[in-house]
Tab-separated table of N, CA and C in Angstrom:
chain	number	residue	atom	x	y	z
A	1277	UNK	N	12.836	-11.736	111.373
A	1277	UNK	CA	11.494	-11.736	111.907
A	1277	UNK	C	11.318	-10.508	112.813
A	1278	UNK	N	10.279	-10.203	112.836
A	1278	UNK	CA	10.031	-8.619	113.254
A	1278	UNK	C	8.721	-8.964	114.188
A	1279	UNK	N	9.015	-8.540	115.738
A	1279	UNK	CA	8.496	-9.020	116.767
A	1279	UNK	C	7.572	-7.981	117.423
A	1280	UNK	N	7.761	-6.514	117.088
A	1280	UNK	CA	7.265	-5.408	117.476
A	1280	UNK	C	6.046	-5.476	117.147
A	1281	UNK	N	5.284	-4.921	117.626
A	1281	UNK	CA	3.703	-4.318	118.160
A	1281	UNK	C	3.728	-3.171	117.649
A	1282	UNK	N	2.777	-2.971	117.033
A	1282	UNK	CA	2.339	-1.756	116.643
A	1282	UNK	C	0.652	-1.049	117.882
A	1283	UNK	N	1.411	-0.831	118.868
A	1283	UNK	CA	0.483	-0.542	120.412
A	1283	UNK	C	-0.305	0.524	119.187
A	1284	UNK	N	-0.091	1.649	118.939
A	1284	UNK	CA	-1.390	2.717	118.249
A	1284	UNK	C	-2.131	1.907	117.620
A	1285	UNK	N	-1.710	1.265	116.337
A	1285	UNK	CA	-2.289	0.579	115.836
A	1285	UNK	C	-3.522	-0.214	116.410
A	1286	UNK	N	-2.798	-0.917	117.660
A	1286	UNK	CA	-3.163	-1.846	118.326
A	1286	UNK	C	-4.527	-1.138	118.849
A	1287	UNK	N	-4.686	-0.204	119.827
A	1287	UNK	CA	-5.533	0.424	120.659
A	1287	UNK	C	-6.215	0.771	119.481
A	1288	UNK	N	-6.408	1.653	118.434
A	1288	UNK	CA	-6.969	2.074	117.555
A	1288	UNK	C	-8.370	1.399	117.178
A	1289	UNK	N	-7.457	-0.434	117.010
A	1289	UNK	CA	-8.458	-1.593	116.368
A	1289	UNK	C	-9.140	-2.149	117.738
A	1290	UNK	N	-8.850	-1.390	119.259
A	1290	UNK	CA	-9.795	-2.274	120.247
A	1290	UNK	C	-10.401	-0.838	120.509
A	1291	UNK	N	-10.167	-0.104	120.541
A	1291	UNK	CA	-11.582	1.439	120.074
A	1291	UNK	C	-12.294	1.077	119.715
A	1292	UNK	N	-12.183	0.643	118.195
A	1292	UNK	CA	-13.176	0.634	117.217
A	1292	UNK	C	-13.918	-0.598	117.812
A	1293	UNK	N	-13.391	-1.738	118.129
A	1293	UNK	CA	-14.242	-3.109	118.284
A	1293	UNK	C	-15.043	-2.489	119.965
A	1294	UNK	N	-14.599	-2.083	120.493
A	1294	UNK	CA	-15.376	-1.264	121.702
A	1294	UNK	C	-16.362	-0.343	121.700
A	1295	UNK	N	-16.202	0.570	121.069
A	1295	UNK	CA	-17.196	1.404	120.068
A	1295	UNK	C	-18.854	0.599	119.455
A	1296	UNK	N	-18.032	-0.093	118.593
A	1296	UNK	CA	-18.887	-1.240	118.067
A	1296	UNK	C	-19.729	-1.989	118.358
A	1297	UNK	N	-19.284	-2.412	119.464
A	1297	UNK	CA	-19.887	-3.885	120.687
A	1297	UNK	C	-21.062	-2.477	121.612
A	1298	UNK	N	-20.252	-1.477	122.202
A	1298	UNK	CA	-21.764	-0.564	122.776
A	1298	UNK	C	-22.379	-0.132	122.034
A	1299	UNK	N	-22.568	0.359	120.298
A	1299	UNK	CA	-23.359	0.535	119.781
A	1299	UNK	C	-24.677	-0.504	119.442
A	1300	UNK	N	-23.853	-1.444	119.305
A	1300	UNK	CA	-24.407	-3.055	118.818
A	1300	UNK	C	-25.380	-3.083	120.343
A	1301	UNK	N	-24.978	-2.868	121.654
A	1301	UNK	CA	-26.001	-3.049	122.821
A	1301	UNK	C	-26.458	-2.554	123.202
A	1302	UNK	N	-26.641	-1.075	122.292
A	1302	UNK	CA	-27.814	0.147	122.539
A	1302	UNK	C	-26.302	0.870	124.083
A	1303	UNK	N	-25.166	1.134	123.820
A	1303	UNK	CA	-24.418	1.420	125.464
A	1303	UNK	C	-23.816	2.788	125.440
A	1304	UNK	N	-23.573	3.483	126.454
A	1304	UNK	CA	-23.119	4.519	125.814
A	1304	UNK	C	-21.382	4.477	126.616
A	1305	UNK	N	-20.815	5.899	126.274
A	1305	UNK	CA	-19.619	6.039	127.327
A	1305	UNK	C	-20.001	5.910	128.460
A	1306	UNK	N	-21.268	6.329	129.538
A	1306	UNK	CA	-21.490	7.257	130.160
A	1306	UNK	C	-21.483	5.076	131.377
A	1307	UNK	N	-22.054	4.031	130.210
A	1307	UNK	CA	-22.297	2.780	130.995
A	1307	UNK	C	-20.748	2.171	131.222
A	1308	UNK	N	-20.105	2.663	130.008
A	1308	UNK	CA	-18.239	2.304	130.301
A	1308	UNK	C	-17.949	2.673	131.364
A	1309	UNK	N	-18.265	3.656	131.531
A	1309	UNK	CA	-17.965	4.793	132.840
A	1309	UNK	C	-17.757	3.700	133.732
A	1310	UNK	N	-19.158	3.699	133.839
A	1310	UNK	CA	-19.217	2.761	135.085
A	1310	UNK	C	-19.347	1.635	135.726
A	1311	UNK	N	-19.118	0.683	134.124
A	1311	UNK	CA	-18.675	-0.780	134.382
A	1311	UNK	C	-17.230	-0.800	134.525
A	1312	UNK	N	-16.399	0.504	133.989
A	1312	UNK	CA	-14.859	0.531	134.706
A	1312	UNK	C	-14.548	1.453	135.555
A	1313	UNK	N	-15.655	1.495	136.647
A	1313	UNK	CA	-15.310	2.665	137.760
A	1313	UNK	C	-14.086	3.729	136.951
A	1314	UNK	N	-14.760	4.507	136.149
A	1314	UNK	CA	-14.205	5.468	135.521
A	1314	UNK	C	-14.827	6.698	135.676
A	1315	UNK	N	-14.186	8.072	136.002
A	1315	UNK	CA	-15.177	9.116	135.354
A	1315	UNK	C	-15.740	8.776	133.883
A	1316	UNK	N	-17.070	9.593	133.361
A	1316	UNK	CA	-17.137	9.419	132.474
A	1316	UNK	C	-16.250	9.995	131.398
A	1317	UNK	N	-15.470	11.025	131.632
A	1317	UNK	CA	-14.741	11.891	131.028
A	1317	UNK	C	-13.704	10.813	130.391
A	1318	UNK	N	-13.046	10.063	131.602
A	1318	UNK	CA	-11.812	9.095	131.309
A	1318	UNK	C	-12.362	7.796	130.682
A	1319	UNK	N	-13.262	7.093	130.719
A	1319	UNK	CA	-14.098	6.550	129.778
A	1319	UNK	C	-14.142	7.237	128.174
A	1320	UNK	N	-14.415	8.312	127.916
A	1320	UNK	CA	-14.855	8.899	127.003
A	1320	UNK	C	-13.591	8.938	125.776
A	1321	UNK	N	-12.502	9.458	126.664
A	1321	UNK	CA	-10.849	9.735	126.189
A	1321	UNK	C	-10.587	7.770	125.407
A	1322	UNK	N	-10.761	7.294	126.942
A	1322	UNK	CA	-10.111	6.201	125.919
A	1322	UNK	C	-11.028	5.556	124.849
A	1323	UNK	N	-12.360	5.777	125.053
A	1323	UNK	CA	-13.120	5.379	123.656
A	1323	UNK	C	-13.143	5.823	122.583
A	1324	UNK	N	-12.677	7.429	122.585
A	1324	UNK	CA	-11.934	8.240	121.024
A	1324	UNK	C	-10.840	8.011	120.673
A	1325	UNK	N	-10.472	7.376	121.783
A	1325	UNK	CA	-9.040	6.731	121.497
A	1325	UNK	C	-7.549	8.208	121.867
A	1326	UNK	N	-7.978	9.355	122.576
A	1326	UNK	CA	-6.807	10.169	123.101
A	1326	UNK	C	-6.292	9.673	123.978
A	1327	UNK	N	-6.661	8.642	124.926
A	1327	UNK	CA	-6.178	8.039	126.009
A	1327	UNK	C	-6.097	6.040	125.769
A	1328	UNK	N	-5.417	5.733	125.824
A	1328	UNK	CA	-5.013	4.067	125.575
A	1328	UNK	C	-5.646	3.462	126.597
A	1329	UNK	N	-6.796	2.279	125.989
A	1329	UNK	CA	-7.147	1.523	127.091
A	1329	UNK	C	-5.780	0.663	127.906
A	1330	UNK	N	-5.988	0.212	128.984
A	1330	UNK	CA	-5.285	-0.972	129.594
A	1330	UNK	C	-6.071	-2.277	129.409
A	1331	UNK	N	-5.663	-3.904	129.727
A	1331	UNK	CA	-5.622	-4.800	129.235
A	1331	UNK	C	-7.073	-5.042	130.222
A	1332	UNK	N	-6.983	-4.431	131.557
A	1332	UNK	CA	-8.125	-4.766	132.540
A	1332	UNK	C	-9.485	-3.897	131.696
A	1333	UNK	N	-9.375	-3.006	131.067
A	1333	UNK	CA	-10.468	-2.534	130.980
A	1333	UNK	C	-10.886	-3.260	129.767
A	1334	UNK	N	-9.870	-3.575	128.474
A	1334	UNK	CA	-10.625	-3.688	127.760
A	1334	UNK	C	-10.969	-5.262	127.985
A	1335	UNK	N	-10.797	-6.313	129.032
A	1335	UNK	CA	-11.033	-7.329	129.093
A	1335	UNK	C	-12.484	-6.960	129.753
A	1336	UNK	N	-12.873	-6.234	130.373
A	1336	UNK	CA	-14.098	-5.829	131.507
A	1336	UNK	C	-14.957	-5.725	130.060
A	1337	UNK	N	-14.630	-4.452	129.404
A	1337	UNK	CA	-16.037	-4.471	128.432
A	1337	UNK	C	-15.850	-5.242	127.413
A	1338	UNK	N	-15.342	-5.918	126.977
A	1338	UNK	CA	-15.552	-6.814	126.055
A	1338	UNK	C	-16.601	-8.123	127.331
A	1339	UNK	N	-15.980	-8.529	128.488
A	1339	UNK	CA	-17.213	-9.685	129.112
A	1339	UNK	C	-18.504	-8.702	129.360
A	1340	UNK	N	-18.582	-7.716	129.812
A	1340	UNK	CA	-19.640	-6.795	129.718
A	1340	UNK	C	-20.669	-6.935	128.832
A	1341	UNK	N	-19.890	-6.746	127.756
A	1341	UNK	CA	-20.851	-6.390	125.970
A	1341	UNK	C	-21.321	-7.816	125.716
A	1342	UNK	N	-20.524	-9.317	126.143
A	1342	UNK	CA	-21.044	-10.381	125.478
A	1342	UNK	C	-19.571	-11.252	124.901
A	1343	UNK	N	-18.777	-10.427	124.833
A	1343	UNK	CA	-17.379	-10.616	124.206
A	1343	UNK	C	-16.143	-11.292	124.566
A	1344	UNK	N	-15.172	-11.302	123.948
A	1344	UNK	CA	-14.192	-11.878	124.244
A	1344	UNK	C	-12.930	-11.273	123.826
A	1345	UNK	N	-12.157	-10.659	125.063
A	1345	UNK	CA	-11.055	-9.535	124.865
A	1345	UNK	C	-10.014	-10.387	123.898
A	1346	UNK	N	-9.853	-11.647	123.940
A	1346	UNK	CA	-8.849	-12.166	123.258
A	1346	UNK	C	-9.307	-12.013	121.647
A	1347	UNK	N	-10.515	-12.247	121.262
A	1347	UNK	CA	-11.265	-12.424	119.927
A	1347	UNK	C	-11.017	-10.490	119.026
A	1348	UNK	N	-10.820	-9.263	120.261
A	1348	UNK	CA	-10.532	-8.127	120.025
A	1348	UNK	C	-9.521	-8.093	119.685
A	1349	UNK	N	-8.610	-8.835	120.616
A	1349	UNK	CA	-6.950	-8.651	120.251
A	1349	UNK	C	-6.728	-9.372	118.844
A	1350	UNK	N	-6.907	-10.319	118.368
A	1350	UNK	CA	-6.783	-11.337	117.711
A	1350	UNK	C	-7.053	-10.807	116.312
A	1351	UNK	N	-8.269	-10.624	115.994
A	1351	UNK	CA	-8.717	-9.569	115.003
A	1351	UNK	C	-7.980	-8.424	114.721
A	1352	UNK	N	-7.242	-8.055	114.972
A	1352	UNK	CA	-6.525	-6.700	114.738
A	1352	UNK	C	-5.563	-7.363	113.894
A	1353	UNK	N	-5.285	-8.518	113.907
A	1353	UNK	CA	-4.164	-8.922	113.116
A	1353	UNK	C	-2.692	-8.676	113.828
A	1354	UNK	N	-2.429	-7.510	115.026
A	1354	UNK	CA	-0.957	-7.200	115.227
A	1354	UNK	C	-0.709	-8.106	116.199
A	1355	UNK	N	-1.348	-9.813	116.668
A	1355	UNK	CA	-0.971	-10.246	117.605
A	1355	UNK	C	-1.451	-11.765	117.359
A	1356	UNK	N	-0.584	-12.485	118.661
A	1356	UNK	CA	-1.341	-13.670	117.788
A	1356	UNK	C	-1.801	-13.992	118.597
């Protein structure tokens, strides 16, 4: 049995569902920014995905958007 995480993978598929959820609410980087006391710059990185969200942020915008950070994780398939 093979227990490893595929973390790129992982971040890749909560980009995209992040991405998704502010398009879906009319949002931009610029509101990430600053529902995660972020520059917008560092907002921006981890929404192209050059920079890896952490577990606090992407739990913030997923309740933000309407969402549910576990329903992000879950969906990716690399977790249970």
């Amino acid at each position: 049995m093979n227990n490893t995480i595929d973390f790129q993978a992982l971040n890749a598929h909560i980009v995209t569902r992040a991405n998704t959820a502010l398009t879906l609410n009319n949002k931009t980087a610029a509101d990430a920014a600053e529902w995660l006391e972020l520059p917008v710059s560092d907002a921006q990185a981890r929404l192209d995905g050059t920079t890896e969200f952490y577990l606090p942020e992407v739990m913030c915008l997923a309740h933000v958007l309407g969402e549910r950070a576990s329903d992000w994780y879950a969906s990716s398939g690399l977790v249970d």
